[in-house]
XYZ file of C-alpha atoms in Angstrom:
227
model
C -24.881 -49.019 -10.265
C -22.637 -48.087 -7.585
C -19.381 -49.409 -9.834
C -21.202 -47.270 -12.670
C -21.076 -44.405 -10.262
C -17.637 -45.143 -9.375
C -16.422 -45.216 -13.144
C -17.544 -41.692 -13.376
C -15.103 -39.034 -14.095
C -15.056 -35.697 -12.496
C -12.682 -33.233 -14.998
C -13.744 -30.363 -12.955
C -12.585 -31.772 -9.306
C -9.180 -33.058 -11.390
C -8.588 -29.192 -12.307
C -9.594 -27.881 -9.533
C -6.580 -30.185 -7.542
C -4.456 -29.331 -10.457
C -5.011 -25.243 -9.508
C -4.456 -26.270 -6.155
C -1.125 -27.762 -6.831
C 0.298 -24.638 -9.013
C -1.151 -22.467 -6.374
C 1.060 -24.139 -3.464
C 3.676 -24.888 -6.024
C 4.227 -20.950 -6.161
C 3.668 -20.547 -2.638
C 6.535 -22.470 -2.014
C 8.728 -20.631 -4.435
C 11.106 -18.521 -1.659
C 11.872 -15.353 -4.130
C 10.500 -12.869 -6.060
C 9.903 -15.269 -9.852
C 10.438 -12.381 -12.244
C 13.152 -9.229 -12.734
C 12.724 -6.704 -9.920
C 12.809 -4.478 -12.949
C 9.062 -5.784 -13.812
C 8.140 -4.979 -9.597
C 9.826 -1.318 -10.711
C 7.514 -1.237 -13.490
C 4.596 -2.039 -11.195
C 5.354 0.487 -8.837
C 5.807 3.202 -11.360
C 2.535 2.404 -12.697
C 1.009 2.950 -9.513
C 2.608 5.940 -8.826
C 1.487 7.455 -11.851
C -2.176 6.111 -10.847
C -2.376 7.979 -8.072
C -0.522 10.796 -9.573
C -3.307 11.153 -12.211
C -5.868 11.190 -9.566
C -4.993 14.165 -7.529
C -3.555 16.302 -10.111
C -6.426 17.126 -12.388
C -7.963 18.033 -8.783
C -4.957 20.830 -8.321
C -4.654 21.845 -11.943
C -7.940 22.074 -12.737
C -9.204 25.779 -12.687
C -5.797 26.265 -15.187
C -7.268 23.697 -17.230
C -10.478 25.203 -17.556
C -9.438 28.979 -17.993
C -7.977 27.543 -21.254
C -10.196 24.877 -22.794
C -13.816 25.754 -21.792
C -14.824 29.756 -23.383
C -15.843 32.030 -20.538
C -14.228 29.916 -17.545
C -12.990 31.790 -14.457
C -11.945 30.207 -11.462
C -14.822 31.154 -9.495
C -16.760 29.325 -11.571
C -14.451 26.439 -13.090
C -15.767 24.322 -10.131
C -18.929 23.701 -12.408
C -17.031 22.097 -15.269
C -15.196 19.216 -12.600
C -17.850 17.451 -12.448
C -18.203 15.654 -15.741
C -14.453 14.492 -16.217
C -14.501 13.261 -12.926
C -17.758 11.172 -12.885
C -16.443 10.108 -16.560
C -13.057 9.219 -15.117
C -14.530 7.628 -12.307
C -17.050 5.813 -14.315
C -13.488 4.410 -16.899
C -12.390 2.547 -13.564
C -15.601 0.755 -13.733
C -14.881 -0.179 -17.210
C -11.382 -1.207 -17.125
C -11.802 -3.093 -13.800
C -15.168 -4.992 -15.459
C -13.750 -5.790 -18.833
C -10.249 -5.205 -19.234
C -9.160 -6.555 -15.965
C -10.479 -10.153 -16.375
C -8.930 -10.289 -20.277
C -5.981 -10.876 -17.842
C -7.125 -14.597 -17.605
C -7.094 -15.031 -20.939
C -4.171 -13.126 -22.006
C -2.023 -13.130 -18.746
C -1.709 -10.551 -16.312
C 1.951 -9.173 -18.052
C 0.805 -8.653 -21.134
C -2.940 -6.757 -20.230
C -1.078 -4.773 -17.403
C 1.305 -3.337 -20.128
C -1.680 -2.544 -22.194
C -3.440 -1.124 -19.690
C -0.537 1.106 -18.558
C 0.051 1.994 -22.019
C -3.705 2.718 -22.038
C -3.220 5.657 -19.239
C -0.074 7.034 -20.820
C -2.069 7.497 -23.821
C -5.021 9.083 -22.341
C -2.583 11.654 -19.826
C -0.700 12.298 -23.162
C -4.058 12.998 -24.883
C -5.189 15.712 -22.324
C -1.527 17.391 -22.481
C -2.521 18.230 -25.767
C -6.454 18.881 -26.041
C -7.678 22.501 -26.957
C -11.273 21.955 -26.075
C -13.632 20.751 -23.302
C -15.209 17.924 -24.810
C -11.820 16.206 -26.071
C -10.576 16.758 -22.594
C -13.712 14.916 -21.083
C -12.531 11.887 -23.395
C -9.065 11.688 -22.552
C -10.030 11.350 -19.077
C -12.417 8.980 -19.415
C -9.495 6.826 -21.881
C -7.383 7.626 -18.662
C -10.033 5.973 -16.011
C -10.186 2.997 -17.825
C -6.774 2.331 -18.010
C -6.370 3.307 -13.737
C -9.014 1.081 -13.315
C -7.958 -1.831 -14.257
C -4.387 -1.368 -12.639
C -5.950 -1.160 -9.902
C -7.678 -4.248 -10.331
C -4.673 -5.601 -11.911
C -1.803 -5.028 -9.408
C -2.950 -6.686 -6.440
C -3.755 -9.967 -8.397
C -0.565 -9.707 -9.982
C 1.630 -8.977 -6.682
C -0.311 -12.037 -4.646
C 0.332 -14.645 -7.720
C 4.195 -14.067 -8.291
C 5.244 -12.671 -4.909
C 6.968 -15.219 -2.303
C 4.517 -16.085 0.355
C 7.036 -14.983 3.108
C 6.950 -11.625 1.476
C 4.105 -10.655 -0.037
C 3.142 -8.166 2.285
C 6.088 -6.414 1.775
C 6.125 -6.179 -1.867
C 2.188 -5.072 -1.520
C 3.760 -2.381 1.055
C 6.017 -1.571 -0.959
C 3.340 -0.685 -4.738
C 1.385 1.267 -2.005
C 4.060 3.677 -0.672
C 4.747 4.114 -4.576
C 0.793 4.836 -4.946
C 1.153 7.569 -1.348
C 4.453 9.318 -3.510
C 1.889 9.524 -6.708
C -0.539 11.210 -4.497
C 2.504 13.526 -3.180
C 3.771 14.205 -6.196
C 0.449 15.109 -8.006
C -0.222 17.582 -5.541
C 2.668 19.087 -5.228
C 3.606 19.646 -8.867
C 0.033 21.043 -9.378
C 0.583 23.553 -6.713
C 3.958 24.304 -8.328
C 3.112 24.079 -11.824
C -0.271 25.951 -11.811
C -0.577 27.779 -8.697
C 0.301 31.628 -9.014
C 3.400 33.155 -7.961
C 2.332 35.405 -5.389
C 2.591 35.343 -1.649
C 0.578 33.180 0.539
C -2.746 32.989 0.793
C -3.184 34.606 -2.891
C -0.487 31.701 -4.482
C 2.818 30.029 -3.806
C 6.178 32.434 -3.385
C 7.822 29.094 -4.886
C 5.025 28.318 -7.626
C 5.865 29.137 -11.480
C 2.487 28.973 -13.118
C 2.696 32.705 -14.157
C 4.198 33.969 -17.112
C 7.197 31.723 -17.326
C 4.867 28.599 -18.639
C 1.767 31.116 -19.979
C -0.624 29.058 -18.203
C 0.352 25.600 -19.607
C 1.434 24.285 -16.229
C -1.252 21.712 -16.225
C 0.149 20.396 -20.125
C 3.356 20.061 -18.272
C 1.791 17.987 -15.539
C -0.198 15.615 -17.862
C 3.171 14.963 -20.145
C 4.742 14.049 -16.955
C 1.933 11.708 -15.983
C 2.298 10.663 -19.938
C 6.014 9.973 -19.610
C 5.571 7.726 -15.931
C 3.301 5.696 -18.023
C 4.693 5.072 -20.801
C-alpha cells in the first residue's frame, strides 16, 4: 500500500512548483520586461480613469441643461444620480467579468480592450442628445474603468522588477492624482461661466464661445486619452 501511495502522482502540487518557479523566475528579472512605451500606455490609461471620474462631477449641470427637457441647475442635481450609480455599478462588471478574461487571454491584450472599451463609451457621451443614451455611455464607460482598475495593479506587480515595483506602482498613481487634476480643472474651465468669482471663473470659457458644449469637449478629450 504504502509503495501504491508512493506511486501516486500529484499534477496539481507539480504546477503549483512550476508557478512558483516562473513567479521567482520574474522576480529575479532586474528591469522593466516590456517597452516603457507599454508603462506610458498604462499610465495614460489611468490618467484618463481618473479623469473620467471627476469630470462628469464638474460638467454635469452643462450636461443636463442640454440633454434632459426642463433641467436647470438648481435642479440638475436630481438627474446625477442614475449615471453615477450606473457607472459605479460598470466597475463592478468589468472588475467581475472582464478583469479575470485576463487569465485566459493575457493581461495585454484585455487591458487594450478594456481601454478601448472607455474611449468608446467617453466618445459615446461626447456625442449623445438625450438622457437615456447618456446613462448608457456611462455605464459602457464604468465597465471599462473598472476593470483597469482591476487590471493595472496585477499587471504592474507581474512584469515590474522586484527592486522597483513600488516605484513603477508610484509612478501609474501620480498619473491617476494628474487625471483627477485635470478633470477638474478642465470642467471648471470648459463649463464653468465666465463671470467673476463666486458667480463663475474670470478665466473659464463655457459661455458663448463653445454654446454650452464644454462638457462634449471634455468627453472627446477623455475619448482621445483612451484611445
Amino acid at each position: 500500500m504504502a509503495s501504491e501511495a508512493s506511486g501516486i502522482s500529484h499534477p496539481l502540487s507539480g504546477t503549483g512548483s512550476t508557478a512558483a518557479a516562473v513567479i521567482a523566475r520574474q522576480d529575479r528579472i532586474p528591469i522593466w520586461s516590456l517597452s516603457y512605451l507599454f508603462i506610458g500606455i498604462i499610465g495614460i490609461g489611468f490618467l484618463f480613469t481618473f479623469f473620467d471620474i471627476f469630470d462628469v462631477t464638474v460638467s454635469f449641470v452643462q450636461t443636463c441643461i442640454q440633454v434632459v427637457p426642463g433641467c436647470t441647475p438648481p435642479t440638475s442635481a436630481n438627474y446625477l444620480g442614475l449615471p453615477v450609480e450606473l457607472n459605479l455599478a460598470g466597475y463592478v462588471v468589468g472588475a467581475l467579468i472582464l478583469a479575470p478574461l485576463a487569465d485566459r487571454f493575457g493581461r495585454r491584450d484585455i487591458l487594450l480592450f478594456t481601454l478601448l472599451l472607455t474611449g468608446i463609451g467617453s466618445l459615446y457621451n461626447a456625442f449623445v442628445s438625450d438622457y437615456p443614451n447618456f446613462v448608457i455611455a456611462r455605464t459602457i464607460t464604468g465597465i471599462g474603468i473598472g476593470a483597469d482598475l482591476a487590471l493595472v495593479n496585477a499587471y504592474i506587480n507581474e512584469v515590474a522588477p522586484r527592486a522597483s515595483r513600488a516605484r513603477y506602482t508610484s509612478l501609474i498613481f501620480i498619473m491617476s492624482a494628474l487625471g483627477a487634476f485635470f478633470g477638474i480643472r478642465l470642467g471648471l474651465i470648459l463649463t464653468t461661466p465666465a463671470a467673476p468669482f463666486p458667480l463663475g471663473l474670470p478665466f473659464a470659457v463655457a459661455g458663448p464661445m463653445f454654446q454650452g458644449n464644454g462638457w462634449r469637449i471634455m468627453y472627446g478629450i477623455g475619448a482621445f486619452l483612451a484611445l
